[in-house]
Amino acid sequence: MYNKVFERKGFIIFQVKEGYIAYNTKKNFEEGHTHLKNFNAAKNAIDLVISEKIPKSTNVYYLTSLVRLTNDKNYERKIKDLIETRKQKGKKESYCNVSHRIS
């Protein structure tokens, strides 16, 4: 299939043309894999899922990747709650300092 480049505790990382696929072998492939562009991001995602840690400063795509990789429903719920909170907040308005003048 693909070139396996990493394996840990039931998780595998495959190298593909456009980056890497992290896969939880305990889940159906369609539900238990995610595409990431960087090997370190894929490896870090697996480490986060194994240790059930939630990163504070990542985007929604990466959080969704963690949901796809995990088997733990409690961990999955916590991440989905964080995703929902971030979606409700929306994008921040850009700040413009009106007192700053260009000389």
PDB file of C-alpha atoms in Angstrom:
ATOM      1  CA  MET A   1       0.000   0.000   0.000  1.00  0.00           C
ATOM      2  CA  TYR A   2       2.166   2.917   1.247  1.00  0.00           C
ATOM      3  CA  ASN A   3       5.595   3.274   2.834  1.00  0.00           C
ATOM      4  CA  LYS A   4       5.268   2.854   6.593  1.00  0.00           C
ATOM      5  CA  VAL A   5       7.721   5.220   8.293  1.00  0.00           C
ATOM      6  CA  PHE A   6       6.612   5.076  11.939  1.00  0.00           C
ATOM      7  CA  GLU A   7       4.679   2.803  14.287  1.00  0.00           C
ATOM      8  CA  ARG A   8       3.700   3.150  17.952  1.00  0.00           C
ATOM      9  CA  LYS A   9       1.022   1.479  20.126  1.00  0.00           C
ATOM     10  CA  GLY A  10      -1.388   0.620  17.316  1.00  0.00           C
ATOM     11  CA  PHE A  11      -0.760   3.793  15.301  1.00  0.00           C
ATOM     12  CA  ILE A  12       1.042   3.926  11.963  1.00  0.00           C
ATOM     13  CA  ILE A  13       2.349   6.783   9.843  1.00  0.00           C
ATOM     14  CA  PHE A  14       2.547   6.288   6.080  1.00  0.00           C
ATOM     15  CA  GLN A  15       4.432   8.569   3.727  1.00  0.00           C
ATOM     16  CA  VAL A  16       2.333   9.555   0.715  1.00  0.00           C
ATOM     17  CA  LYS A  17       2.849  11.910  -2.203  1.00  0.00           C
ATOM     18  CA  GLU A  18       1.322  14.971  -0.476  1.00  0.00           C
ATOM     19  CA  GLY A  19       2.684  14.378   3.050  1.00  0.00           C
ATOM     20  CA  TYR A  20       1.787  11.770   5.649  1.00  0.00           C
ATOM     21  CA  ILE A  21      -1.184   9.705   6.807  1.00  0.00           C
ATOM     22  CA  ALA A  22      -1.535   8.930  10.519  1.00  0.00           C
ATOM     23  CA  TYR A  23      -3.727   5.868  11.080  1.00  0.00           C
ATOM     24  CA  ASN A  24      -5.209   4.183  14.149  1.00  0.00           C
ATOM     25  CA  THR A  25      -5.125   0.455  13.342  1.00  0.00           C
ATOM     26  CA  LYS A  26      -7.860  -0.224  15.917  1.00  0.00           C
ATOM     27  CA  LYS A  27     -10.373   1.738  13.801  1.00  0.00           C
ATOM     28  CA  ASN A  28     -11.762   1.357  10.315  1.00  0.00           C
ATOM     29  CA  PHE A  29      -9.408   3.131   7.887  1.00  0.00           C
ATOM     30  CA  GLU A  30     -12.130   5.510   6.659  1.00  0.00           C
ATOM     31  CA  GLU A  31     -12.835   6.714  10.210  1.00  0.00           C
ATOM     32  CA  GLY A  32      -9.409   6.346  11.802  1.00  0.00           C
ATOM     33  CA  HIS A  33      -6.952   8.144   9.550  1.00  0.00           C
ATOM     34  CA  THR A  34      -5.944  11.740   8.892  1.00  0.00           C
ATOM     35  CA  HIS A  35      -3.757  13.515   6.350  1.00  0.00           C
ATOM     36  CA  LEU A  36      -0.997  15.820   7.599  1.00  0.00           C
ATOM     37  CA  LYS A  37       1.709  17.592   5.598  1.00  0.00           C
ATOM     38  CA  ASN A  38       4.525  17.212   8.124  1.00  0.00           C
ATOM     39  CA  PHE A  39       5.951  14.040   9.704  1.00  0.00           C
ATOM     40  CA  ASN A  40       6.477  15.779  13.053  1.00  0.00           C
ATOM     41  CA  ALA A  41       2.847  16.943  13.089  1.00  0.00           C
ATOM     42  CA  ALA A  42       1.686  13.362  12.461  1.00  0.00           C
ATOM     43  CA  LYS A  43       3.977  11.948  15.146  1.00  0.00           C
ATOM     44  CA  ASN A  44       2.932  14.667  17.597  1.00  0.00           C
ATOM     45  CA  ALA A  45      -0.755  13.928  16.903  1.00  0.00           C
ATOM     46  CA  ILE A  46      -0.196  10.266  17.783  1.00  0.00           C
ATOM     47  CA  ASP A  47       1.667  11.220  20.968  1.00  0.00           C
ATOM     48  CA  LEU A  48      -1.154  13.606  21.980  1.00  0.00           C
ATOM     49  CA  VAL A  49      -3.812  10.935  21.416  1.00  0.00           C
ATOM     50  CA  ILE A  50      -1.846   8.296  23.358  1.00  0.00           C
ATOM     51  CA  SER A  51      -1.310  10.653  26.317  1.00  0.00           C
ATOM     52  CA  GLU A  52      -4.814  12.193  25.922  1.00  0.00           C
ATOM     53  CA  LYS A  53      -3.457  15.741  25.991  1.00  0.00           C
ATOM     54  CA  ILE A  54      -5.258  18.619  24.306  1.00  0.00           C
ATOM     55  CA  PRO A  55      -3.076  21.221  22.564  1.00  0.00           C
ATOM     56  CA  LYS A  56      -3.989  24.828  23.339  1.00  0.00           C
ATOM     57  CA  SER A  57      -2.790  26.636  20.236  1.00  0.00           C
ATOM     58  CA  THR A  58      -3.661  24.554  17.190  1.00  0.00           C
ATOM     59  CA  ASN A  59      -6.164  25.004  14.420  1.00  0.00           C
ATOM     60  CA  VAL A  60      -9.495  23.231  14.006  1.00  0.00           C
ATOM     61  CA  TYR A  61      -8.135  20.914  11.286  1.00  0.00           C
ATOM     62  CA  TYR A  62      -5.483  19.532  13.639  1.00  0.00           C
ATOM     63  CA  LEU A  63      -8.020  19.100  16.455  1.00  0.00           C
ATOM     64  CA  THR A  64     -10.303  17.233  14.038  1.00  0.00           C
ATOM     65  CA  SER A  65      -7.357  14.996  13.189  1.00  0.00           C
ATOM     66  CA  LEU A  66      -7.019  14.099  16.878  1.00  0.00           C
ATOM     67  CA  VAL A  67     -10.743  13.220  17.010  1.00  0.00           C
ATOM     68  CA  ARG A  68     -10.318  10.907  14.033  1.00  0.00           C
ATOM     69  CA  LEU A  69      -7.347   9.132  15.643  1.00  0.00           C
ATOM     70  CA  THR A  70      -8.676   8.584  19.163  1.00  0.00           C
ATOM     71  CA  ASN A  71     -10.666   5.659  20.556  1.00  0.00           C
ATOM     72  CA  ASP A  72     -11.437   7.401  23.862  1.00  0.00           C
ATOM     73  CA  LYS A  73     -14.952   8.927  23.825  1.00  0.00           C
ATOM     74  CA  ASN A  74     -14.208  11.243  26.768  1.00  0.00           C
ATOM     75  CA  TYR A  75     -11.087  12.656  25.064  1.00  0.00           C
ATOM     76  CA  GLU A  76     -13.048  12.982  21.815  1.00  0.00           C
ATOM     77  CA  ARG A  77     -15.834  14.920  23.581  1.00  0.00           C
ATOM     78  CA  LYS A  78     -13.351  17.342  25.153  1.00  0.00           C
ATOM     79  CA  ILE A  79     -11.758  18.092  21.789  1.00  0.00           C
ATOM     80  CA  LYS A  80     -15.144  18.530  20.102  1.00  0.00           C
ATOM     81  CA  ASP A  81     -16.149  20.966  22.859  1.00  0.00           C
ATOM     82  CA  LEU A  82     -12.966  22.966  22.211  1.00  0.00           C
ATOM     83  CA  ILE A  83     -13.661  22.982  18.458  1.00  0.00           C
ATOM     84  CA  GLU A  84     -17.205  24.212  19.063  1.00  0.00           C
ATOM     85  CA  THR A  85     -15.954  26.963  21.384  1.00  0.00           C
ATOM     86  CA  ARG A  86     -13.453  28.145  18.772  1.00  0.00           C
ATOM     87  CA  LYS A  87     -16.093  28.164  16.047  1.00  0.00           C
ATOM     88  CA  GLN A  88     -18.442  30.252  18.225  1.00  0.00           C
ATOM     89  CA  LYS A  89     -15.732  32.825  18.900  1.00  0.00           C
ATOM     90  CA  GLY A  90     -15.076  33.342  15.198  1.00  0.00           C
ATOM     91  CA  LYS A  91     -12.253  35.408  13.787  1.00  0.00           C
ATOM     92  CA  LYS A  92     -10.815  38.271  15.764  1.00  0.00           C
ATOM     93  CA  GLU A  93     -11.149  41.754  14.334  1.00  0.00           C
ATOM     94  CA  SER A  94      -7.936  43.314  13.134  1.00  0.00           C
ATOM     95  CA  TYR A  95      -6.566  46.075  15.320  1.00  0.00           C
ATOM     96  CA  CYS A  96      -5.732  49.499  13.932  1.00  0.00           C
ATOM     97  CA  ASN A  97      -3.922  51.993  16.143  1.00  0.00           C
ATOM     98  CA  VAL A  98      -5.529  55.318  15.181  1.00  0.00           C
ATOM     99  CA  SER A  99      -3.121  57.394  17.264  1.00  0.00           C
ATOM    100  CA  HIS A 100      -0.095  56.124  15.349  1.00  0.00           C
ATOM    101  CA  ARG A 101       0.944  58.566  12.623  1.00  0.00           C
ATOM    102  CA  ILE A 102       3.317  58.014   9.778  1.00  0.00           C
ATOM    103  CA  SER A 103       5.833  60.875   9.540  1.00  0.00           C
TER     104      SER A 103
END
